[in-house]
Amino acid sequence: MDSTTTTVPVIAWKIGGDQGEGIDSTGDALATVANRMGYYVYGYKSFSSRIKGGHTNYKVRIGVDPLEATTETTEILVALNQETIDKNVSEVRTGGFVLADQAFKPHLPEGAAAHLVELPLTEIAKEVGSVLMRNMVAVGASAALLNLPLGPFDSYVERRFGSKGAQIVESNKAAIRRGFEEIQTRVGHLLDIRLGEPRPGDRLLMTGNDAMALGAIAGGCRIMAAYPITPASDVMEALIKWFPLVGGVVVQAEDEMAAVLMAIGAGFAGARGMTATSGPGFSLMQEAIGLASMTETPVVIADIQRSGPSTGMPTKQEQSDLLQMVNGSHGEAPRIVLTPSSIEEVFADAMDAFNLADGYQCPVLIASDLSLGLWKRTVERSAIDYRRAAIDRGELVSPEELLALGRDVFKRYELNDSGISPRSVPGMPFGQFLATGNEHGENGKVTEDPANRDRMMHKRLHKLDRFDREGVLTEGPKDADIMLVAIGSTVGILREAKRDLEAHGHRVGLSWLRYLSPFPVEATRAALAQAQRVLVVEQNATGQLLSLMKVQGIGHEPRFSSFLKVNGVPFTPEEVVRKVSGLLPVREVV
Amino acid sequence: MDSTTTTVPVIAWKIGGDQGEGIDSTGDALATVANRMGYYVYGYKSFSSRIKGGHTNYKVRIGVDPLEATTETTEILVALNQETIDKNVSEVRTGGFVLADQAFKPHLPEGAAAHLVELPLTEIAKEVGSVLMRNMVAVGASAALLNLPLGPFDSYVERRFGSKGAQIVESNKAAIRRGFEEIQTRVGHLLDIRLGEPRPGDRLLMTGNDAMALGAIAGGCRIMAAYPITPASDVMEALIKWFPLVGGVVVQAEDEMAAVLMAIGAGFAGARGMTATSGPGFSLMQEAIGLASMTETPVVIADIQRSGPSTGMPTKQEQSDLLQMVNGSHGEAPRIVLTPSSIEEVFADAMDAFNLADGYQCPVLIASDLSLGLWKRTVERSAIDYRRAAIDRGELVSPEELLALGRDVFKRYELNDSGISPRSVPGMPFGQFLATGNEHGENGKVTEDPANRDRMMHKRLHKLDRFDREGVLTEGPKDADIMLVAIGSTVGILREAKRDLEAHGHRVGLSWLRYLSPFPVEATRAALAQAQRVLVVEQNATGQLLSLMKVQGIGHEPRFSSFLKVNGVPFTPEEVVRKVSGLLPVREVV
Amino acid sequence: MATLADFKTSEKSWWCPGCGDFGVLAALQKSLVALDINPDELTIIAGIGCSGKIGNYINGYNLHVVHGRTLPAAMGVKLANRDLKVICAGGDGDAYAIGMGHFMHAMRRNVDITYLVMDNHIYGLTKGQYSPTSDPGFQTKTTPKGNIERPVHPLSTALAAGCTFVAQGFSSWQPQLASLIQKAVRHPGFALVNIISPCVTYNKINTYDWYKTSLTNLDTVEGYDSQNRVEALRVLHEHDELVTGLVYQDPTSVPYEDLAPGYSKTPLAGQDYALEDAVWKKMLAGLE
Amino acid sequence: MATLADFKTSEKSWWCPGCGDFGVLAALQKSLVALDINPDELTIIAGIGCSGKIGNYINGYNLHVVHGRTLPAAMGVKLANRDLKVICAGGDGDAYAIGMGHFMHAMRRNVDITYLVMDNHIYGLTKGQYSPTSDPGFQTKTTPKGNIERPVHPLSTALAAGCTFVAQGFSSWQPQLASLIQKAVRHPGFALVNIISPCVTYNKINTYDWYKTSLTNLDTVEGYDSQNRVEALRVLHEHDELVTGLVYQDPTSVPYEDLAPGYSKTPLAGQDYALEDAVWKKMLAGLE
Ligand SMILES: Cc1ncc(C[n+]2csc(CCOP(=O)(O)OP(=O)(O)O)c2C)c(N)n1
Ligand SMILES: Cc1ncc(C[n+]2csc(CCOP(=O)(O)OP(=O)(O)O)c2C)c(N)n1
Ligand code: SF4
Ligand code: SF4
Ligand SMILES: [Mg+2]
Ligand SMILES: [Mg+2]
């Protein structure tokens, strides 16, 4: 049937079952193998705040070009129970397959457009060793449907289970092979589409949280303190794994206030410290952000946002901590807020954050989100390069200068044009000073003198005036029919949507902000000035990004509108396409 | 010399010395007596975050009309040490008096325009009983200079020291009388001005923090939990004094997170609970605000703002927590933020806050500030009336309805048009429900269903759409040459400035916002639409109130500008007058 | 009189099969029946964690707060309505990590609250990090080389903090656990019941079997005097806290509610908050 | 070798004349000299309160943090540079009210930090509210009818929490206090010195005179064994914690820094953070 098969650039596969049934590792197996073969992969999981039981699913898109989002349709659905079919079959496109375990007597609902393939997954698993291997049988069957060769799966199994002994390796291999053969012999390759040829390269499969940890290490971070919280815990867990290679240390703190104070203490003492958390923990860190800002102590805080407010939906996507990141903490406490929009940018921002924190002597917040933090994607190895920037400790007073000054002379908070005063760190003779959250003079001593207060507030607020990183990146024409604007994981979704819209003949631009504090006013204005329409797409309920723009006088005109989503499910490119199509006149494809 | 004396409506008196020397009680004595005589009083203290030592001063303005600010000049300065003269003499106006204790050999600096009157304060104090009475001698001397009769001072002493025995009463009276006589016999009445006649009425002398506590009691609050912090502690302390009269209870919590959770627990259980804090404590309450918002639990939180960020200047004035009050906490957590601008409005807002919290089932934040919280002012008793509003518990399900429903039927979060669902409280049969910070369905149970999520977010965000309190109050012409805009204690300052500006022929308006969340968009727009110029006056560095307006599209035009001050010292009316005069063309007085 | 069914909800459990928390739930529900508590006067204040979901499965007024802050919320509930039965429940992380400060202070205040800590020596809901009660050397996601911190000893800590009722139960030993919960609820003051509640998914060391051979039942220790604080500390030390039963009870305990000056003898909730003119005048008198 | 003058600053004290904190400052400065500490390697992490101002008067690297959070900041400092001497100081409110959670956890972790709690049984800086160590019945601004809470017992609490060095000093008894501080700094691990430091302004009950007649000096208690935790608890109970001296020291204490897997033996601060290609590859290997 090869003759009737179309070659497509992407195929979406999904496995579903109960939480605790190994859905994660099954999806990872397929994603890893595809990635190693040279395909581009994007993984997405739907899971609950629950350990065992309850439906979960893992969708892996595999393509010949880079992928950045999850989409609405699926070609192959692997169902480990009937619930999976009931909840997901509607997204299986006509001609697609539902690959289900015979054991639960699967059936498709009335009118489903997919083919049901019943396989004796459990039975085969038992034959090759244990019922636990059921998912591996499904992986093999999927490989056959996807037309992937078995070789790479064998090497995956060897690498993955090598340490567990030859028998485990063999039985896993057997499970995969049996699943593969089962499809080949029983149904053949039935999909009417066929994935294009892979384009091998030097790539990694990783999450934004992996990138955060790697960026931190590359950026010289050697102290991390955090309190577990979904979806941020694995930043800490990755560092626990990697830090021993570089002498670093992770402290699992008793709470988030302790965590951030530890990181601040580390910064004061001259090391590079960070913490990572999500909304509830971030709310607990507000007082400390003010302390770091007031004492001009470098510290890096990553907020992997999730659905709020309060406990909200801990395993669901959202971008709703923006206003708190920019304005949180009482009083006026200057800070930098970076907004990476891809795994590569997470790596870059995490790495740069430490130079920025030292350079501007203030807290640097990194606004990630659940989608960006948790979902695995193919990334070029070259984008994860620890040499991308040199360690720059910013303004430090030299030991010689201090020696020349002698005792009690050094002014830690000396006023100058830049507002950034050279700092000393403990251990430097004659560099002693008081770092206090109280208002203080140039020498650090507490004072309530009104004139001093004015100078010091000015110093802290205006040192960020020279912040000169690229504020807004744009793809596509500036005078587009519509300019899509976003931050974080939404950007990848918009990029996929943009391609589609372009295919429909629209001139579409995509702009994303690389930081929110200090707000890149001119860059934002410039990026959006010429667009016919501007659609600010945000995964929150109140349009926080657009609000931040509006304070700056950008976004009040009628050509601006918001597209918001807050139900916990990320936007799909399709949704964006539909929304934009509704806003724009239909165009012919040229 | 009565012939050369002008009668004036206000005289400013100030006493200065070291902290811990009884400056407070001395100022209070004079203020109390003047208030009882029928004068209007405004007190202002300058003090540090220190218990003993260090300069402190207390300025009392006494007038025949209501006063709402402290000003730049002083008629009588009582100096208990030379530092007081050095730091304050420049504000003593020509012809004014410096009344100083001989004991420290006082001297005026070169060119000072004031008269120095040396009095043997310490000596007299020793004669009448103890050196501790020194300040009372100064009070007596001041009374003579101010031309106040001695009788009311005698009754003040009886009331104040009555419980300490006749001897204390007598020696205090003697101290005052001796000081009075000393002036009369040694210098006579030398002031070239004379205070107009008092206008007796039924008035109180109180602070905004007193008003907060009284408003809470009148509003049905019976549980208060707080952690001490300047300048909020005396809300708690006042309630500790008064609550036993109504069966209420105050818990001094271990920290601010505990405090706010106790108040939330009380609200859940059907009582009315509150907490009061200042910036650092407020930052620690961010997570809890989200919980109350998400569970739709009534709670009242007062933030008596002080100079930030971090520990900042704990005893200094600022209004810089506004953005955190409106946007703090991760995720999107609707709340009400009230902004009283006078002691009377503090009382009214504190009282109403509990009806609003019950009515809208959400946290109600009250934004007070140090000036509003701490400084005593004359207030009409009629403005502090516990009958001003009836207790209204909002939407409550009735026991009968619950009985009719039976078990497991009641939907605590039932969706309806208003977004406000009738609630039950523990103790009501069949009213059981789960109040959780997780997203939940109508029955309160945890769910991550996307459609439910949309509905519930909508419910919580839009229930405030019907919030219909008066959002902006305006005095003066709407089409003024300049409209002054502020919140909090700045409003009183502007009112005094407005009078002055009007005397100079300007058409000046004054508008103040009564709440910031939900933002009174239409009312603000309407109030400011016709003014030639709008000056937003704020005691912070970044113009937070104007920012909040700008998000709503108000304030971007060039006729808007900001007047900001963040050095810890409140604006003076004079400063505002100078600023406005610089903005407006000079006008002839008509 | 309420029955067991009265304390159940239609909610399906989210716990893993075999989780110790089922036993805690069962013992609590049985105790509520035995104590003749009315579901409308029952308030459960639960923390965040697998354990914190217990409130979802009990028919009562349930407040599911933010992580670590059950106890202050419970104080607010109790002081708002002193007629309510107030039971707090949460995990070892909720209680002894982020909640440690509140735990120590709640014990000092001695408000009449029962606190059930469901102790599995692990963070269950966040998928297996070590907790403050994890044993030294214990390998978890965040201690791949073994835990290097000294564990919290909840019972000795409670004794040092002045807790007036200290007990430990085991989720598998239902009769004893239920009896401890009942005693705790009856105790006039703050009562801690630390409950060993194994996590079958993330803790493969402190298992049911391990506990069954490690625990000493104080009920079987001849002459154990649960009114002697110093003696209790000694015994706890001797057994490394691996005991079950009533460790200590102060027979003279008077709850905070009875000591707070001027505090209403009747529930604050439900009052009309009307003020008398004379009272108001008295308050204002100091401001004249 | 540094002299006393080296540890002084030009800052004039903000404490009330007669405040116990002067004695703490003096004993600390003397100890720093005796310990031959270099002012550049000295870090003082101080809390908020009258007590927290102590850092302002000592020449060293001083971090004056937010209320109650000295200890986590100090851990960060120590782990950033293990060669530094890290001393924390703050009041009883800072330590045992808002800071209680961190206090309990710092002791468990046993990082090499010395903690001086300046205990005056009152909130000084906020003008006289009761504190967690205030005696029952004590009348303050917030307890006009007398305190109804059971006080924190810092020493027994520290013992229960596994603290490896527990001592109590009295601001008036300089030689003993200085010697305790020196022992504490030398102790490899977390060392608590609770220091009775009377507030002459707001505490008219627990005065110098009162303490002089109430305190028992453990140095004079025949046969007192400061390595026996259970015995220490008994003696503390007997004297209601009104003792001075070394209460307990664990001679086997190994600090956290020496146990943390893979943690650098040399200070992290000051490293160049250069990575080796091979190490980077190893990290990425798991992501291929
Ligand atoms: C402020 C905050 N930090 C972190 C979390 C994430 N979190 C949820 S449950 C939990 C700990 C769970 O451990 P435990 O209390 O022992 O409960 P268990 O799941 O073991 O029953 C954590 C850290 C949170 N919800 N809020
Ligand atoms: C978060 C926060 N809450 C409250 C305060 C106010 N505050 C400053 S010092 C202090 C307590 C002082 O008592 P203690 O720690 O015993 O120190 P002391 O002044 O007695 O030495 C408080 C509550 C604060 N600065 N920050
Ligand atoms: S993870 Fe552990 S604690 Fe959580 S439900 Fe499963 S067994 Fe119970
Ligand atoms: S108030 Fe008390 S603790 Fe504070 S400085 Fe004065 S005496 Fe010392
Ligand atoms: Mg646990
Ligand atoms: Mg104290």
Tab-separated table of N, CA and C and ligand atoms in Angstrom, chain C residues 49-51 90-94 118-125 129 131-133 197 199, ligand 5:
chain	number	residue	atom	x	y	z
C	49	GLY	N	-0.606	17.923	50.391
C	49	GLY	CA	0.146	16.672	50.324
C	49	GLY	C	-0.845	15.573	50.043
C	50	CYS	N	-0.345	14.361	49.831
C	50	CYS	CA	-1.278	13.237	49.690
C	50	CYS	C	-2.179	13.204	50.919
C	51	SER	N	-1.546	13.272	52.076
C	51	SER	CA	-2.223	13.278	53.366
C	51	SER	C	-3.316	14.341	53.448
C	90	GLY	N	-2.387	16.555	58.201
C	90	GLY	CA	-1.446	16.869	57.127
C	90	GLY	C	-0.245	15.951	57.229
C	91	GLY	N	0.668	16.116	56.298
C	91	GLY	CA	1.826	15.233	56.237
C	91	GLY	C	2.991	15.704	57.087
C	92	ASP	N	4.054	14.917	57.040
C	92	ASP	CA	5.244	15.252	57.812
C	92	ASP	C	5.956	16.470	57.224
C	93	GLY	N	5.860	16.656	55.921
C	93	GLY	CA	6.435	17.864	55.327
C	93	GLY	C	5.620	19.076	55.722
C	94	ASP	N	4.326	18.937	55.591
C	94	ASP	CA	3.406	20.021	55.936
C	94	ASP	C	3.574	20.431	57.400
C	118	MET	N	0.242	12.789	59.477
C	118	MET	CA	0.318	11.514	58.753
C	118	MET	C	1.746	11.392	58.236
C	119	ASP	N	2.535	10.658	59.014
C	119	ASP	CA	3.981	10.701	58.867
C	119	ASP	C	4.471	9.493	58.070
C	120	ASN	N	4.940	9.765	56.850
C	120	ASN	CA	5.461	8.674	56.010
C	120	ASN	C	6.945	8.870	55.689
C	121	HIS	N	7.567	9.799	56.379
C	121	HIS	CA	9.013	10.046	56.207
C	121	HIS	C	9.375	10.442	54.773
C	122	ILE	N	8.438	10.993	54.044
C	122	ILE	CA	8.710	11.311	52.632
C	122	ILE	C	7.731	12.382	52.163
C	123	TYR	N	8.075	13.078	51.111
C	123	TYR	CA	7.117	13.948	50.432
C	123	TYR	C	6.441	13.096	49.371
C	124	GLY	N	5.200	12.720	49.623
C	124	GLY	CA	4.515	11.860	48.677
C	124	GLY	C	4.070	12.622	47.428
C	125	LEU	N	3.279	13.652	47.645
C	125	LEU	CA	2.609	14.295	46.514
C	125	LEU	C	3.582	14.913	45.506
C	129	GLN	N	10.654	13.229	47.535
C	129	GLN	CA	11.834	13.846	48.143
C	129	GLN	C	11.862	13.475	49.641
C	131	SER	N	11.943	13.943	53.680
C	131	SER	CA	11.186	14.859	54.530
C	131	SER	C	11.948	15.069	55.834
C	132	PRO	N	11.467	15.970	56.681
C	132	PRO	CA	12.196	16.203	57.938
C	132	PRO	C	12.270	14.972	58.836
C	133	THR	N	11.359	14.027	58.663
C	133	THR	CA	11.435	12.840	59.516
C	133	THR	C	12.157	11.678	58.831
C	197	SER	N	2.241	6.344	58.827
C	197	SER	CA	1.306	6.066	57.745
C	197	SER	C	2.119	5.797	56.487
C	199	CYS	N	4.109	5.164	53.120
C	199	CYS	CA	3.951	5.480	51.704
C	199	CYS	C	4.485	4.288	50.926
E	5	MG	MG	4.911	12.849	53.906
